[in-house]
Amino acid sequence: MEARRVGIVGYGHLGRFLYRSLRDSNNFRVAFVWNRTPCALEDVDANLVLRELSDFHSRPADVIVEVAHPDITAKHGSDFVAVSDYVIGSPTALADPEVESRLRAAAIQHGVYVPSGALWGGEDLQKLAETNMLEFAKITMRKHPSSIKLTGEMKKRNEAVVDRPVILYEGPVRKICKMAPNNTNTMATAAIAAHNLGMDGVMGCLVADPSLEKHHVVEVEARGPLVDGERFTVHTIRKNPATRGAVTGMATYNAFLASLHRATGKGPGIHLC
């Protein structure tokens, strides 16, 4: 089988991991790498560096992977999916209804893929949503304050966390995705999976916990309707090793790479992978 050509948009920790993994792969071939600051691409083959993102058409790719910032999907996502499959590493971009609408309209021949990342049980949430058996879903993310990137008043609250956990936000996922786009991709992914509830129906909770020096914690709670007096419930807790200050846990890197292998063949629309 011919190797799939991959365009990488973003060269932070995850982008670098993907580049190094794909360049030695028999299943993929790097088509291009773009980064907002080109100087960070010193270890990338010069022939693969894309200077202007708007020139992505000049480097044909079977799949384009965004691992940079939600703004990339807002500005270029619909153009990407018009010519190739598109993997969104920052699904908080879909908290903007207009961005989501444009992507769906452009995904006619190709698919938009959202990696499961740190979300455990995403496909199970999706199945429950498809059968209308999901009444409630909540995603709680606990991280060390140094791993949480915020602005405004919430940033001040996070910086004041010293010796005990503090709930920075609890409410609909759509709102927190806009306030903390770098830290809530797992919440956005859960809302996409639980599509019968969506961004406004799935609850998100962001906790700054100074005791979490070596890992992040992601909790998923879900429940279904009463059936013969009993209710389906599930509660999972995932501990993801992470260095202090890291936005993304270590296990998420390999999970993302595995998702890239699955980001194909599902056709038009938005899919979990």
C-alpha atoms as a printed R data frame, in Angstrom:
    type eleno elety resid chain resno       x      y      z
1   ATOM     1    CA   MET     A     1   0.000  0.000  0.000
2   ATOM     2    CA   GLU     A     2   1.295  3.421 -0.946
3   ATOM     3    CA   ALA     A     3   2.422  5.609  1.939
4   ATOM     4    CA   ARG     A     4  -0.002  8.415  2.842
5   ATOM     5    CA   ARG     A     5   1.342 11.937  2.435
6   ATOM     6    CA   VAL     A     6   0.968 13.988  5.622
7   ATOM     7    CA   GLY     A     7   1.137 17.752  6.043
8   ATOM     8    CA   ILE     A     8   1.983 18.825  9.610
9   ATOM     9    CA   VAL     A     9   0.723 22.225 10.751
10  ATOM    10    CA   GLY     A    10   2.435 23.218 13.983
11  ATOM    11    CA   TYR     A    11   5.788 22.234 15.432
12  ATOM    12    CA   GLY     A    12   5.471 22.277 19.201
13  ATOM    13    CA   HIS     A    13   6.063 19.173 21.288
14  ATOM    14    CA   LEU     A    14   3.358 17.151 19.519
15  ATOM    15    CA   GLY     A    15   4.274 18.360 16.039
16  ATOM    16    CA   ARG     A    16   7.914 17.452 16.602
17  ATOM    17    CA   PHE     A    17   6.907 14.020 17.893
18  ATOM    18    CA   LEU     A    18   4.764 13.412 14.800
19  ATOM    19    CA   TYR     A    19   7.484 14.532 12.404
20  ATOM    20    CA   ARG     A    20  10.098 12.271 13.965
21  ATOM    21    CA   SER     A    21   7.679  9.336 14.051
22  ATOM    22    CA   LEU     A    22   6.422  9.747 10.483
23  ATOM    23    CA   ARG     A    23   9.766 10.333  8.778
24  ATOM    24    CA   ASP     A    24  10.810  6.792  9.770
25  ATOM    25    CA   SER     A    25   7.434  5.210  8.974
26  ATOM    26    CA   ASN     A    26   6.639  2.917  6.063
27  ATOM    27    CA   ASN     A    27   2.969  3.911  6.158
28  ATOM    28    CA   PHE     A    28   3.387  7.686  5.934
29  ATOM    29    CA   ARG     A    29   5.486 10.236  4.110
30  ATOM    30    CA   VAL     A    30   5.824 13.830  5.302
31  ATOM    31    CA   ALA     A    31   4.554 16.212  2.621
32  ATOM    32    CA   PHE     A    32   5.325 19.435  4.474
33  ATOM    33    CA   VAL     A    33   5.830 20.985  7.897
34  ATOM    34    CA   TRP     A    34   4.666 24.503  8.737
35  ATOM    35    CA   ASN     A    35   5.161 26.492 11.922
36  ATOM    36    CA   ARG     A    36   4.267 30.065 12.826
37  ATOM    37    CA   THR     A    37   7.909 30.679 13.757
38  ATOM    38    CA   PRO     A    38  10.079 29.060 11.026
39  ATOM    39    CA   CYS     A    39  13.217 29.237 13.186
40  ATOM    40    CA   ALA     A    40  11.825 26.341 15.248
41  ATOM    41    CA   LEU     A    41  12.102 24.054 12.201
42  ATOM    42    CA   GLU     A    42  15.889 23.741 12.264
43  ATOM    43    CA   ASP     A    43  15.800 19.932 12.552
44  ATOM    44    CA   VAL     A    44  13.278 19.544  9.711
45  ATOM    45    CA   ASP     A    45  14.477 18.629  6.211
46  ATOM    46    CA   ALA     A    46  14.641 21.985  4.406
47  ATOM    47    CA   ASN     A    47  12.800 20.514  1.424
48  ATOM    48    CA   LEU     A    48   9.789 19.804  3.642
49  ATOM    49    CA   VAL     A    49   9.484 23.257  5.217
50  ATOM    50    CA   LEU     A    50   6.428 25.210  4.068
51  ATOM    51    CA   ARG     A    51   7.047 28.940  4.511
52  ATOM    52    CA   GLU     A    52   3.517 30.216  3.848
53  ATOM    53    CA   LEU     A    53   0.590 28.118  5.033
54  ATOM    54    CA   SER     A    54  -1.596 29.507  2.264
55  ATOM    55    CA   ASP     A    55   0.727 27.686 -0.186
56  ATOM    56    CA   PHE     A    56  -0.253 24.237  1.133
57  ATOM    57    CA   HIS     A    57  -1.714 23.389 -2.295
58  ATOM    58    CA   SER     A    58   1.853 23.308 -3.646
59  ATOM    59    CA   ARG     A    59   2.666 20.316 -1.401
60  ATOM    60    CA   PRO     A    60  -0.114 17.752 -2.087
61  ATOM    61    CA   ALA     A    61  -1.091 15.799  1.025
62  ATOM    62    CA   ASP     A    62  -3.544 12.967  1.609
63  ATOM    63    CA   VAL     A    63  -4.119 14.194  5.142
64  ATOM    64    CA   ILE     A    64  -3.310 17.480  6.877
65  ATOM    65    CA   VAL     A    65  -2.785 17.430 10.636
66  ATOM    66    CA   GLU     A    66  -3.267 20.528 12.788
67  ATOM    67    CA   VAL     A    67  -1.270 20.521 16.044
68  ATOM    68    CA   ALA     A    68  -0.892 24.239 16.508
69  ATOM    69    CA   HIS     A    69  -3.885 26.303 17.687
70  ATOM    70    CA   PRO     A    70  -7.671 26.444 17.174
71  ATOM    71    CA   ASP     A    71  -7.192 29.553 15.028
72  ATOM    72    CA   ILE     A    72  -5.721 27.351 12.286
73  ATOM    73    CA   THR     A    73  -9.012 25.501 11.848
74  ATOM    74    CA   ALA     A    74 -10.964 28.750 11.990
75  ATOM    75    CA   LYS     A    75  -8.853 30.304  9.224
76  ATOM    76    CA   HIS     A    76  -7.844 27.358  7.036
77  ATOM    77    CA   GLY     A    77  -9.783 24.252  8.061
78  ATOM    78    CA   SER     A    78 -12.436 24.432  5.352
79  ATOM    79    CA   ASP     A    79  -9.732 24.950  2.706
80  ATOM    80    CA   PHE     A    80  -7.782 21.945  3.989
81  ATOM    81    CA   VAL     A    81 -10.724 19.519  4.006
82  ATOM    82    CA   ALA     A    82 -11.762 20.629  0.532
83  ATOM    83    CA   VAL     A    83  -8.658 18.879 -0.858
84  ATOM    84    CA   SER     A    84  -7.624 16.275  1.731
85  ATOM    85    CA   ASP     A    85  -8.625 14.541  4.941
86  ATOM    86    CA   TYR     A    86  -8.109 16.844  7.912
87  ATOM    87    CA   VAL     A    87  -7.123 15.882 11.464
88  ATOM    88    CA   ILE     A    88  -7.885 18.499 14.126
89  ATOM    89    CA   GLY     A    89  -5.524 18.441 17.075
90  ATOM    90    CA   SER     A    90  -7.280 21.456 18.626
91  ATOM    91    CA   PRO     A    91 -10.989 20.539 18.488
92  ATOM    92    CA   THR     A    92 -11.862 23.457 20.771
93  ATOM    93    CA   ALA     A    93 -12.113 25.309 17.453
94  ATOM    94    CA   LEU     A    94 -15.455 23.533 16.953
95  ATOM    95    CA   ALA     A    95 -16.905 25.355 19.955
96  ATOM    96    CA   ASP     A    96 -17.529 28.162 17.459
97  ATOM    97    CA   PRO     A    97 -20.739 27.140 15.631
98  ATOM    98    CA   GLU     A    98 -19.734 29.085 12.509
99  ATOM    99    CA   VAL     A    99 -16.402 27.252 12.251
100 ATOM   100    CA   GLU     A   100 -18.127 23.895 12.660
101 ATOM   101    CA   SER     A   101 -20.733 24.793 10.043
102 ATOM   102    CA   ARG     A   102 -18.059 25.817  7.508
103 ATOM   103    CA   LEU     A   103 -16.135 22.585  8.080
104 ATOM   104    CA   ARG     A   104 -19.188 20.402  7.602
105 ATOM   105    CA   ALA     A   105 -20.098 22.273  4.421
106 ATOM   106    CA   ALA     A   106 -16.569 21.824  3.032
107 ATOM   107    CA   ALA     A   107 -16.251 18.141  4.023
108 ATOM   108    CA   ILE     A   108 -17.963 16.835  0.890
109 ATOM   109    CA   GLN     A   109 -15.341 14.467 -0.503
110 ATOM   110    CA   HIS     A   110 -12.997 14.220  2.473
111 ATOM   111    CA   GLY     A   111 -13.388 13.739  6.223
112 ATOM   112    CA   VAL     A   112 -12.666 15.844  9.295
113 ATOM   113    CA   TYR     A   113 -11.144 13.659 12.019
114 ATOM   114    CA   VAL     A   114 -10.972 14.393 15.747
115 ATOM   115    CA   PRO     A   115  -8.441 12.232 17.653
116 ATOM   116    CA   SER     A   116  -9.658 10.731 20.931
117 ATOM   117    CA   GLY     A   117  -6.512 12.015 22.640
118 ATOM   118    CA   ALA     A   118  -6.848 11.827 26.418
119 ATOM   119    CA   LEU     A   119 -10.559 10.974 26.258
120 ATOM   120    CA   TRP     A   120 -11.308  7.452 27.487
121 ATOM   121    CA   GLY     A   121 -14.478  5.854 26.160
122 ATOM   122    CA   GLY     A   122 -15.166  8.322 23.363
123 ATOM   123    CA   GLU     A   123 -16.620  5.683 21.047
124 ATOM   124    CA   ASP     A   124 -18.865  4.463 23.858
125 ATOM   125    CA   LEU     A   125 -20.229  7.981 24.331
126 ATOM   126    CA   GLN     A   126 -20.778  8.154 20.594
127 ATOM   127    CA   LYS     A   127 -22.720  4.880 20.543
128 ATOM   128    CA   LEU     A   128 -24.936  6.024 23.403
129 ATOM   129    CA   ALA     A   129 -25.561  9.322 21.624
130 ATOM   130    CA   GLU     A   130 -26.463  7.563 18.377
131 ATOM   131    CA   THR     A   131 -29.092  5.454 20.159
132 ATOM   132    CA   ASN     A   132 -30.342  8.403 22.214
133 ATOM   133    CA   MET     A   133 -29.359  6.557 25.397
134 ATOM   134    CA   LEU     A   134 -27.162  9.346 26.791
135 ATOM   135    CA   GLU     A   135 -28.853 11.797 29.139
136 ATOM   136    CA   PHE     A   136 -25.842 13.285 30.914
137 ATOM   137    CA   ALA     A   137 -22.091 13.560 30.361
138 ATOM   138    CA   LYS     A   138 -19.466 15.441 32.330
139 ATOM   139    CA   ILE     A   139 -15.716 15.717 31.792
140 ATOM   140    CA   THR     A   140 -13.520 16.830 34.692
141 ATOM   141    CA   MET     A   141  -9.895 17.731 33.967
142 ATOM   142    CA   ARG     A   142  -7.450 18.179 36.833
143 ATOM   143    CA   LYS     A   143  -4.016 19.640 36.199
144 ATOM   144    CA   HIS     A   144  -1.233 21.420 38.059
145 ATOM   145    CA   PRO     A   145  -1.801 25.208 37.848
146 ATOM   146    CA   SER     A   146   1.390 25.586 35.773
147 ATOM   147    CA   SER     A   147  -0.144 23.340 33.094
148 ATOM   148    CA   ILE     A   148  -3.234 25.516 32.701
149 ATOM   149    CA   LYS     A   149  -3.046 28.361 30.163
150 ATOM   150    CA   LEU     A   150  -5.645 31.074 30.703
151 ATOM   151    CA   THR     A   151  -6.289 34.770 30.248
152 ATOM   152    CA   GLY     A   152  -8.178 37.440 32.171
153 ATOM   153    CA   GLU     A   153  -9.749 36.937 35.582
154 ATOM   154    CA   MET     A   154  -9.534 33.141 35.436
155 ATOM   155    CA   LYS     A   155  -5.765 33.405 34.920
156 ATOM   156    CA   LYS     A   156  -5.493 35.402 38.145
157 ATOM   157    CA   ARG     A   157  -7.526 32.785 40.019
158 ATOM   158    CA   ASN     A   158  -5.297 30.020 38.683
159 ATOM   159    CA   GLU     A   159  -2.133 31.876 39.647
160 ATOM   160    CA   ALA     A   160  -3.464 32.236 43.191
161 ATOM   161    CA   VAL     A   161  -3.794 28.463 43.670
162 ATOM   162    CA   VAL     A   162  -1.171 27.404 46.214
163 ATOM   163    CA   ASP     A   163  -1.961 24.503 48.516
164 ATOM   164    CA   ARG     A   164  -5.376 23.062 47.659
165 ATOM   165    CA   PRO     A   165  -7.398 22.189 44.533
166 ATOM   166    CA   VAL     A   166  -9.597 24.950 43.120
167 ATOM   167    CA   ILE     A   167 -12.448 24.541 40.625
168 ATOM   168    CA   LEU     A   168 -11.749 27.212 38.006
169 ATOM   169    CA   TYR     A   169 -14.830 26.448 35.933
170 ATOM   170    CA   GLU     A   170 -17.860 24.187 35.947
171 ATOM   171    CA   GLY     A   171 -20.540 24.439 33.267
172 ATOM   172    CA   PRO     A   172 -21.194 23.844 29.545
173 ATOM   173    CA   VAL     A   173 -18.167 22.771 27.518
174 ATOM   174    CA   ARG     A   174 -18.701 25.426 24.837
175 ATOM   175    CA   LYS     A   175 -17.904 28.289 27.201
176 ATOM   176    CA   ILE     A   176 -14.725 26.853 28.752
177 ATOM   177    CA   CYS     A   177 -13.381 25.869 25.308
178 ATOM   178    CA   LYS     A   178 -13.301 29.553 24.421
179 ATOM   179    CA   MET     A   179 -11.696 30.593 27.718
180 ATOM   180    CA   ALA     A   180  -9.060 27.841 27.883
181 ATOM   181    CA   PRO     A   181  -8.598 26.502 24.322
182 ATOM   182    CA   ASN     A   182  -5.220 24.889 25.034
183 ATOM   183    CA   ASN     A   183  -6.432 22.853 28.004
184 ATOM   184    CA   THR     A   184  -9.902 21.680 27.045
185 ATOM   185    CA   ASN     A   185  -9.477 19.705 23.824
186 ATOM   186    CA   THR     A   186 -10.520 16.540 25.674
187 ATOM   187    CA   MET     A   187 -13.738 18.249 26.726
188 ATOM   188    CA   ALA     A   188 -14.400 19.348 23.151
189 ATOM   189    CA   THR     A   189 -13.773 15.813 21.909
190 ATOM   190    CA   ALA     A   190 -16.250 14.444 24.454
191 ATOM   191    CA   ALA     A   191 -18.882 16.940 23.301
192 ATOM   192    CA   ILE     A   192 -18.323 15.893 19.675
193 ATOM   193    CA   ALA     A   193 -18.685 12.222 20.651
194 ATOM   194    CA   ALA     A   194 -21.778 12.897 22.776
195 ATOM   195    CA   HIS     A   195 -23.387 14.718 19.862
196 ATOM   196    CA   ASN     A   196 -26.962 14.428 21.110
197 ATOM   197    CA   LEU     A   197 -25.921 16.700 24.011
198 ATOM   198    CA   GLY     A   198 -23.244 18.681 22.162
199 ATOM   199    CA   MET     A   199 -21.110 21.571 23.349
200 ATOM   200    CA   ASP     A   200 -23.958 23.135 25.313
201 ATOM   201    CA   GLY     A   201 -25.227 19.927 26.924
202 ATOM   202    CA   VAL     A   202 -21.982 18.198 27.930
203 ATOM   203    CA   MET     A   203 -20.642 19.615 31.204
204 ATOM   204    CA   GLY     A   204 -16.989 20.484 31.728
205 ATOM   205    CA   CYS     A   205 -15.073 21.042 34.949
206 ATOM   206    CA   LEU     A   206 -11.522 22.448 35.054
207 ATOM   207    CA   VAL     A   207  -9.622 22.010 38.315
208 ATOM   208    CA   ALA     A   208  -6.256 23.493 39.265
209 ATOM   209    CA   ASP     A   209  -4.622 20.997 41.628
210 ATOM   210    CA   PRO     A   210  -1.119 21.844 42.958
211 ATOM   211    CA   SER     A   211  -0.610 18.242 44.115
212 ATOM   212    CA   LEU     A   212  -0.501 16.947 40.514
213 ATOM   213    CA   GLU     A   213   3.225 17.290 39.953
214 ATOM   214    CA   LYS     A   214   3.643 14.289 37.632
215 ATOM   215    CA   HIS     A   215   0.317 13.625 35.894
216 ATOM   216    CA   HIS     A   216  -3.006 14.960 34.660
217 ATOM   217    CA   VAL     A   217  -6.353 13.432 35.620
218 ATOM   218    CA   VAL     A   218  -9.355 13.121 33.297
219 ATOM   219    CA   GLU     A   219 -12.669 11.912 34.706
220 ATOM   220    CA   VAL     A   220 -15.632 10.951 32.536
221 ATOM   221    CA   GLU     A   221 -19.106 10.589 34.008
222 ATOM   222    CA   ALA     A   222 -22.113  9.538 31.960
223 ATOM   223    CA   ARG     A   223 -25.592  8.231 32.564
224 ATOM   224    CA   GLY     A   224 -28.582  7.069 30.581
225 ATOM   225    CA   PRO     A   225 -32.350  7.053 31.128
226 ATOM   226    CA   LEU     A   226 -34.237  4.952 33.648
227 ATOM   227    CA   VAL     A   227 -35.049  1.449 32.402
228 ATOM   228    CA   ASP     A   228 -37.222 -0.688 34.721
229 ATOM   229    CA   GLY     A   229 -36.209  1.512 37.618
230 ATOM   230    CA   GLU     A   230 -32.475  1.240 36.957
231 ATOM   231    CA   ARG     A   231 -30.138  3.726 35.294
232 ATOM   232    CA   PHE     A   232 -26.990  3.077 33.243
233 ATOM   233    CA   THR     A   233 -24.001  4.918 34.746
234 ATOM   234    CA   VAL     A   234 -20.270  5.007 34.120
235 ATOM   235    CA   HIS     A   235 -17.391  6.801 35.828
236 ATOM   236    CA   THR     A   236 -13.830  6.464 34.532
237 ATOM   237    CA   ILE     A   237 -10.640  8.049 35.842
238 ATOM   238    CA   ARG     A   238  -7.542  8.333 33.665
239 ATOM   239    CA   LYS     A   239  -4.152  9.360 35.050
240 ATOM   240    CA   ASN     A   240  -1.907 10.599 32.270
241 ATOM   241    CA   PRO     A   241   1.813 11.028 33.125
242 ATOM   242    CA   ALA     A   242   2.897 14.628 32.459
243 ATOM   243    CA   THR     A   243   5.767 16.824 33.501
244 ATOM   244    CA   ARG     A   244   4.967 19.924 35.532
245 ATOM   245    CA   GLY     A   245   3.880 22.726 33.210
246 ATOM   246    CA   ALA     A   246   3.070 20.418 30.288
247 ATOM   247    CA   VAL     A   247  -0.244 21.089 28.558
248 ATOM   248    CA   THR     A   248  -0.397 17.592 27.010
249 ATOM   249    CA   GLY     A   249   0.203 14.340 28.890
250 ATOM   250    CA   MET     A   250   2.829 11.911 27.607
251 ATOM   251    CA   ALA     A   251   0.434  9.056 26.786
252 ATOM   252    CA   THR     A   252  -1.538 11.387 24.524
253 ATOM   253    CA   TYR     A   253   1.320 11.561 21.987
254 ATOM   254    CA   ASN     A   254   1.168  7.885 21.077
255 ATOM   255    CA   ALA     A   255  -2.624  7.943 21.206
256 ATOM   256    CA   PHE     A   256  -2.586 10.782 18.680
257 ATOM   257    CA   LEU     A   257  -0.247  8.862 16.384
258 ATOM   258    CA   ALA     A   258  -2.534  5.816 16.583
259 ATOM   259    CA   SER     A   259  -5.496  8.058 15.712
260 ATOM   260    CA   LEU     A   260  -3.670  9.266 12.613
261 ATOM   261    CA   HIS     A   261  -3.559  5.665 11.373
262 ATOM   262    CA   ARG     A   262  -7.349  5.529 11.776
263 ATOM   263    CA   ALA     A   263  -8.046  8.899 10.139
264 ATOM   264    CA   THR     A   264  -9.083  7.562  6.766
265 ATOM   265    CA   GLY     A   265 -11.907  5.921  4.877
266 ATOM   266    CA   LYS     A   266 -14.896  7.292  6.803
267 ATOM   267    CA   GLY     A   267 -15.934  9.714  4.083
268 ATOM   268    CA   PRO     A   268 -17.453 13.184  4.449
269 ATOM   269    CA   GLY     A   269 -18.396 14.666  7.828
270 ATOM   270    CA   ILE     A   270 -16.781 14.899 11.251
271 ATOM   271    CA   HIS     A   271 -15.513 11.651 12.786
272 ATOM   272    CA   LEU     A   272 -13.854 10.481 15.995
273 ATOM   273    CA   CYS     A   273 -10.630  8.554 15.431
